[in-house]
Amino acid sequence: MKKRPGILLLFLGLILVACQGEKSAQDTSQRSEIIQPQKWWENIPRPVYSSLEKIKVSQDWYEVYKLTTDTLAIYEPYQFEEAISYLVLGKDRGILVDTGTGIGNLRELVTELTALPISVVNTHTHWDHIGANHQFDTTVCFNHPECIGKLLEGVGNERLQPSITGDSIWKPLPAELDPSSWEIPSVKPTKLLEDGDIIDLGGERTLEVIYTPGHSPGSICLLDKKNRLLFTGDTFFPGPLYAYPEDVDIDEYRASIDRLKGRIEEYDYLCSGHNDPWVKREVIPRVARAFQIIMAGEGDFKQDGDLRRYYFDGFDILIRTDMIKE
Ligand SMILES: [Zn+2]
């Protein structure tokens, strides 16, 4: 990784205070049917997985798929978020792009898959992307107060309860996990990323950091130029894009999609943070167009209170009515 001057941890106390009382980006306690449909698991297995090579692993909680020789998707199909983390391996080291819910033992899984030293890189710091960060020695996130603050804060049991009970789960939790005390521990980032940073994994494999705020203030994508892959986190995934929570900036979100559209010649496939790990790039211009359609007052949607779910081909967009403006 490129060295950056260490501005870091002086103001962290302040950031923690600022984060108190903030509404969760994915507060699952009052989930609308248009966010989490009943029996959502009837979509599983999603069609793409039958075309991917599945790797046998020892934990039932995870499914692992080989995308390229040195790129593995780590999928959690039994929890509503259907989180996907990625093991991206170079010659000398590897990166774990996000760590999912933390419900399984991700470190043990990664040890089965590679002997290379691994650093976690978070695309953003919503709970379902940082869950197993604490199992690893090094955690890297974007240099944004929200990212640093969220990692330091961790996530308490009360907030996580809705995500591991009722209809959010359709297979048993791992026996080692105690639902009454499970939480996501605080983690201190070991390094901070800037826009344009190049993460060098050795063997000519690099990941470029592309700052793509909008879904959350510190969201990034990672571009693997050699393999023509774009790791998108939650900036894009083939499901209902979360453009409604309090920490979304809709103008930034649209600008970030436009930015990815502007670089479309540099990647073929999107490796997204949920649902499907392998999506053709052509969807990105369609997402840009979808936002235009919504803002023009067009498009098909279902509404629940001030929340709308707009339906498009291959993805949907969840957005609040007050965010819809010309
Ligand atoms: Zn997110």
Coordinates of C-alpha atoms and ligand atoms in Angstrom, one line a residue:
M1 CA 0.0 0.0 0.0
K2 CA 1.1 3.5 -0.7
K3 CA 2.5 5.2 2.4
R4 CA 0.5 8.2 3.6
P5 CA 1.4 10.7 6.3
G6 CA -0.3 9.6 9.5
I7 CA -2.8 12.2 10.3
L8 CA -4.8 9.7 12.2
L9 CA -6.1 9.2 15.7
L10 CA -6.0 12.5 17.4
F11 CA -9.6 13.5 17.1
L12 CA -11.1 10.1 17.6
G13 CA -12.7 11.0 21.0
L14 CA -14.5 13.8 19.3
I15 CA -15.6 11.6 16.4
L16 CA -17.1 9.1 18.8
V17 CA -19.1 11.8 20.5
A18 CA -20.3 13.0 17.1
C19 CA -21.5 9.5 16.3
Q20 CA -23.7 9.1 19.3
G21 CA -27.3 9.0 18.6
E22 CA -26.9 8.9 14.9
K23 CA -29.6 6.9 13.1
S24 CA -28.2 3.7 11.8
A25 CA -27.8 3.4 8.1
Q26 CA -29.4 0.0 8.2
D27 CA -31.6 0.1 11.2
T28 CA -33.3 -3.2 10.9
S29 CA -35.8 -2.7 13.8
Q30 CA -38.6 -1.4 11.7
R31 CA -38.1 -3.0 8.3
S32 CA -40.7 -2.3 5.7
E33 CA -42.0 -5.1 3.5
I34 CA -40.6 -3.2 0.5
I35 CA -37.1 -3.5 2.1
Q36 CA -37.3 -7.0 3.4
P37 CA -40.0 -9.0 1.6
Q38 CA -41.4 -12.1 3.4
K39 CA -39.7 -15.3 2.4
W40 CA -36.9 -13.4 0.7
W41 CA -34.8 -16.7 0.8
E42 CA -37.0 -18.1 -2.0
N43 CA -34.7 -16.2 -4.4
I44 CA -31.9 -18.5 -3.3
P45 CA -29.9 -19.9 -4.9
R46 CA -29.6 -17.0 -7.2
P47 CA -29.0 -18.0 -10.8
V48 CA -25.4 -16.7 -11.1
Y49 CA -24.0 -19.2 -8.6
S50 CA -24.7 -22.3 -10.8
S51 CA -22.2 -20.8 -13.3
L52 CA -19.4 -20.3 -10.7
E53 CA -17.0 -22.9 -9.3
K54 CA -17.8 -23.6 -5.7
I55 CA -15.0 -24.4 -3.3
K56 CA -15.6 -26.8 -0.4
V57 CA -15.0 -25.2 3.0
S58 CA -15.5 -26.4 6.6
Q59 CA -18.1 -23.9 7.8
D60 CA -21.7 -24.2 6.9
W61 CA -22.3 -20.5 7.3
Y62 CA -20.2 -19.5 4.3
E63 CA -20.2 -20.5 0.6
V64 CA -17.0 -19.7 -1.4
Y65 CA -16.9 -19.3 -5.1
K66 CA -13.9 -18.9 -7.4
L67 CA -14.3 -15.9 -9.7
T68 CA -10.7 -15.9 -11.2
T69 CA -7.6 -17.9 -10.2
D70 CA -6.9 -15.5 -7.4
T71 CA -10.3 -13.9 -6.6
L72 CA -12.7 -15.7 -4.3
A73 CA -16.2 -14.6 -3.3
I74 CA -17.2 -15.4 0.3
Y75 CA -21.0 -15.4 0.4
E76 CA -23.4 -15.5 3.4
P77 CA -26.7 -16.8 1.9
Y78 CA -28.5 -17.5 5.2
Q79 CA -28.8 -14.0 6.5
F80 CA -31.0 -11.4 4.9
E81 CA -28.2 -9.1 3.8
E82 CA -26.6 -11.9 1.7
A83 CA -23.3 -10.2 2.4
I84 CA -20.4 -11.0 0.1
S85 CA -16.7 -10.4 1.0
Y86 CA -13.9 -11.0 -1.4
L87 CA -10.5 -12.6 -1.0
V88 CA -8.2 -10.8 -3.5
L89 CA -4.8 -12.5 -3.7
G90 CA -1.6 -11.2 -5.2
K91 CA 1.8 -12.8 -5.3
D92 CA 3.0 -11.5 -1.9
R93 CA -0.2 -10.6 0.0
G94 CA -3.9 -10.5 -0.1
I95 CA -6.8 -8.2 0.7
L96 CA -10.1 -9.2 2.2
V97 CA -12.6 -6.7 0.7
D98 CA -15.1 -6.4 3.6
T99 CA -15.7 -9.0 6.3
G100 CA -19.5 -9.6 6.1
T101 CA -21.8 -10.0 9.1
G102 CA -19.2 -11.5 11.5
I103 CA -21.6 -14.4 12.2
G104 CA -19.1 -17.0 11.1
N105 CA -15.4 -17.4 11.8
L106 CA -14.0 -15.6 8.8
R107 CA -10.4 -15.7 9.9
E108 CA -10.5 -19.5 10.1
L109 CA -12.1 -19.7 6.7
V110 CA -9.5 -17.4 5.1
T111 CA -6.7 -19.6 6.6
E112 CA -8.2 -22.5 4.8
L113 CA -8.1 -20.6 1.5
T114 CA -4.7 -18.9 1.5
A115 CA -1.4 -18.8 3.4
L116 CA -0.7 -15.2 2.3
P117 CA -0.8 -12.4 4.8
I118 CA -4.2 -10.7 4.7
S119 CA -5.3 -7.2 5.4
V120 CA -9.0 -6.2 5.6
V121 CA -10.0 -3.3 3.4
N122 CA -13.5 -2.0 4.1
T123 CA -15.5 -0.5 1.2
H124 CA -17.5 1.3 3.8
T125 CA -18.4 0.7 7.5
H126 CA -22.0 -0.4 7.6
W127 CA -22.3 -3.3 10.1
D128 CA -22.7 -6.0 7.5
H129 CA -19.4 -5.2 5.9
I130 CA -17.3 -4.9 9.1
G131 CA -18.6 -7.8 11.2
A132 CA -15.5 -9.9 11.2
N133 CA -12.9 -7.1 11.1
H134 CA -11.9 -7.8 14.7
Q135 CA -10.7 -11.3 13.7
F136 CA -7.9 -9.8 11.7
D137 CA -4.7 -7.9 12.6
T138 CA -4.9 -5.1 10.1
T139 CA -7.9 -3.1 9.0
V140 CA -7.8 -0.4 6.4
C141 CA -10.6 2.0 5.6
F142 CA -11.1 5.3 3.8
N143 CA -9.8 8.4 5.5
H144 CA -13.2 9.8 6.5
P145 CA -14.3 10.6 10.0
E146 CA -17.4 8.5 9.6
C147 CA -15.5 5.4 8.6
I148 CA -13.0 5.7 11.4
G149 CA -15.7 6.5 13.9
K150 CA -17.9 3.6 13.0
L151 CA -15.0 1.1 13.2
L152 CA -14.1 2.4 16.7
E153 CA -17.7 2.4 17.8
G154 CA -18.4 -1.2 16.9
V155 CA -22.0 -2.4 17.0
G156 CA -23.9 -3.5 20.1
N157 CA -26.0 -6.6 20.6
E158 CA -29.3 -4.6 20.8
R159 CA -28.9 -3.1 17.3
L160 CA -27.9 -6.5 15.9
Q161 CA -30.7 -8.5 17.3
P162 CA -33.2 -7.9 14.4
S163 CA -30.6 -9.1 12.0
I164 CA -30.1 -12.5 13.7
T165 CA -33.7 -13.3 14.7
G166 CA -37.0 -14.0 13.0
D167 CA -37.2 -13.8 9.2
S168 CA -33.7 -12.3 8.9
I169 CA -32.2 -15.8 9.2
W170 CA -33.4 -19.0 7.5
K171 CA -30.7 -21.5 8.6
P172 CA -29.3 -22.1 12.1
L173 CA -26.7 -19.7 13.4
P174 CA -23.3 -21.3 14.0
A175 CA -23.3 -23.1 17.4
E176 CA -20.4 -21.0 18.7
L177 CA -22.4 -17.8 18.3
D178 CA -24.4 -16.7 21.4
P179 CA -27.2 -14.5 20.0
S180 CA -27.9 -12.9 23.4
S181 CA -24.4 -11.4 23.7
W182 CA -23.1 -11.3 20.1
E183 CA -21.8 -7.9 19.0
I184 CA -19.3 -6.4 16.6
P185 CA -16.3 -5.3 18.6
S186 CA -14.5 -2.0 18.2
V187 CA -11.6 -2.0 15.8
K188 CA -8.9 0.7 15.3
P189 CA -8.0 1.2 11.6
T190 CA -4.3 0.4 11.1
K191 CA -4.1 2.5 7.9
L192 CA -6.3 5.0 6.0
L193 CA -6.8 5.2 2.3
E194 CA -7.1 8.2 0.0
D195 CA -8.7 8.5 -3.4
G196 CA -6.3 7.2 -6.0
D197 CA -4.2 5.2 -3.7
I198 CA -2.8 2.0 -5.2
I199 CA -2.8 -1.1 -3.1
D200 CA 0.0 -3.4 -4.4
L201 CA -0.5 -7.1 -3.8
G202 CA 2.6 -8.2 -5.7
G203 CA 2.8 -10.1 -9.0
E204 CA 1.5 -7.0 -10.8
R205 CA -1.8 -7.2 -9.1
T206 CA -3.0 -3.8 -7.8
L207 CA -6.2 -2.3 -6.5
E208 CA -6.9 1.4 -7.1
V209 CA -9.0 3.2 -4.5
I210 CA -11.9 5.1 -6.2
Y211 CA -13.7 7.4 -3.8
T212 CA -17.5 6.9 -4.4
P213 CA -19.4 8.6 -1.5
G214 CA -23.2 8.6 -1.5
H215 CA -24.4 5.3 -0.2
S216 CA -22.4 6.3 2.9
P217 CA -20.0 9.2 3.4
G218 CA -16.8 7.2 3.1
S219 CA -17.7 4.6 0.5
I220 CA -15.1 3.4 -1.9
C221 CA -14.8 1.1 -4.9
L222 CA -11.6 -0.9 -5.7
L223 CA -10.5 -1.3 -9.3
D224 CA -8.4 -4.3 -10.2
K225 CA -7.1 -3.1 -13.6
K226 CA -5.3 -6.3 -14.5
N227 CA -8.3 -8.5 -14.0
R228 CA -10.7 -5.9 -15.1
L229 CA -12.8 -6.2 -11.9
L230 CA -14.5 -3.5 -9.9
F231 CA -15.3 -4.2 -6.3
T232 CA -18.3 -2.0 -5.6
G233 CA -19.3 -2.5 -2.0
D234 CA -22.8 -1.1 -1.7
T235 CA -22.4 1.6 -4.3
F236 CA -23.8 -1.0 -6.6
F237 CA -25.3 -4.5 -6.0
P238 CA -28.0 -6.3 -7.9
G239 CA -30.8 -5.8 -5.4
P240 CA -32.6 -2.8 -3.9
L241 CA -29.9 -0.1 -3.7
Y242 CA -30.1 1.6 -0.4
A243 CA -30.5 5.3 -1.3
Y244 CA -32.8 6.1 1.6
P245 CA -31.0 5.9 4.9
E246 CA -30.0 9.1 6.8
D247 CA -26.4 8.8 5.9
V248 CA -27.1 8.7 2.1
D249 CA -26.2 11.8 0.1
I250 CA -28.2 11.4 -3.1
D251 CA -26.3 14.0 -5.1
E252 CA -23.0 12.4 -4.2
Y253 CA -24.4 8.9 -4.9
R254 CA -25.4 10.0 -8.4
A255 CA -22.1 11.7 -9.0
S256 CA -20.3 8.5 -7.9
I257 CA -22.3 6.3 -10.3
D258 CA -21.4 8.8 -13.0
R259 CA -17.8 8.5 -12.0
L260 CA -17.9 4.7 -12.4
K261 CA -19.7 5.1 -15.7
G262 CA -16.8 7.4 -16.9
R263 CA -14.4 4.6 -16.2
I264 CA -16.4 1.7 -17.6
E265 CA -13.7 0.9 -20.2
E266 CA -11.4 -0.2 -17.4
Y267 CA -13.5 -3.1 -16.0
D268 CA -15.7 -5.9 -17.3
Y269 CA -17.4 -7.2 -14.1
L270 CA -18.7 -5.8 -10.9
C271 CA -18.0 -7.7 -7.6
S272 CA -20.7 -6.3 -5.4
G273 CA -21.3 -6.3 -1.7
H274 CA -24.5 -8.3 -1.7
N275 CA -26.5 -11.0 -3.6
D276 CA -24.4 -11.6 -6.7
P277 CA -20.6 -11.5 -6.9
W278 CA -20.4 -11.3 -10.7
V279 CA -22.4 -8.7 -12.6
K280 CA -21.7 -7.4 -16.1
R281 CA -20.5 -3.7 -16.2
E282 CA -23.4 -2.6 -18.5
V283 CA -25.6 -2.2 -15.5
I284 CA -23.7 0.9 -14.3
P285 CA -25.0 3.3 -17.1
R286 CA -28.5 1.9 -16.4
V287 CA -28.2 2.9 -12.7
A288 CA -27.2 6.4 -13.8
R289 CA -30.2 6.5 -16.1
A290 CA -32.5 5.1 -13.3
F291 CA -31.7 7.9 -11.0
Q292 CA -32.6 10.4 -13.8
I293 CA -35.9 8.6 -14.3
I294 CA -36.7 8.8 -10.6
M295 CA -35.8 12.5 -10.3
A296 CA -37.9 13.2 -13.4
G297 CA -40.9 11.9 -11.5
E298 CA -41.1 8.8 -13.7
G299 CA -40.6 5.1 -13.1
D300 CA -42.6 2.3 -11.5
F301 CA -42.6 2.1 -7.7
K302 CA -44.3 0.7 -4.6
Q303 CA -44.6 3.1 -1.6
D304 CA -44.7 2.5 2.1
G305 CA -44.9 5.8 4.1
D306 CA -42.3 8.1 2.7
L307 CA -40.2 5.2 1.3
R308 CA -40.4 4.1 -2.3
R309 CA -39.0 1.1 -4.1
Y310 CA -38.4 1.7 -7.8
Y311 CA -38.2 -1.3 -10.0
F312 CA -35.6 -1.6 -12.8
D313 CA -34.1 -4.5 -14.8
G314 CA -31.5 -6.2 -12.6
F315 CA -31.7 -3.8 -9.6
D316 CA -34.1 -1.7 -7.7
I317 CA -33.7 1.6 -5.9
L318 CA -35.0 2.4 -2.4
I319 CA -35.4 6.1 -1.9
R320 CA -37.3 8.6 0.3
T321 CA -39.9 10.8 -1.3
D322 CA -38.2 13.9 0.1
M323 CA -35.0 13.0 -1.8
I324 CA -36.7 13.1 -5.2
K325 CA -36.0 16.4 -6.8
E326 CA -35.3 17.7 -10.2
Ligands
ZN1 ZN -23.9 -0.3 3.1

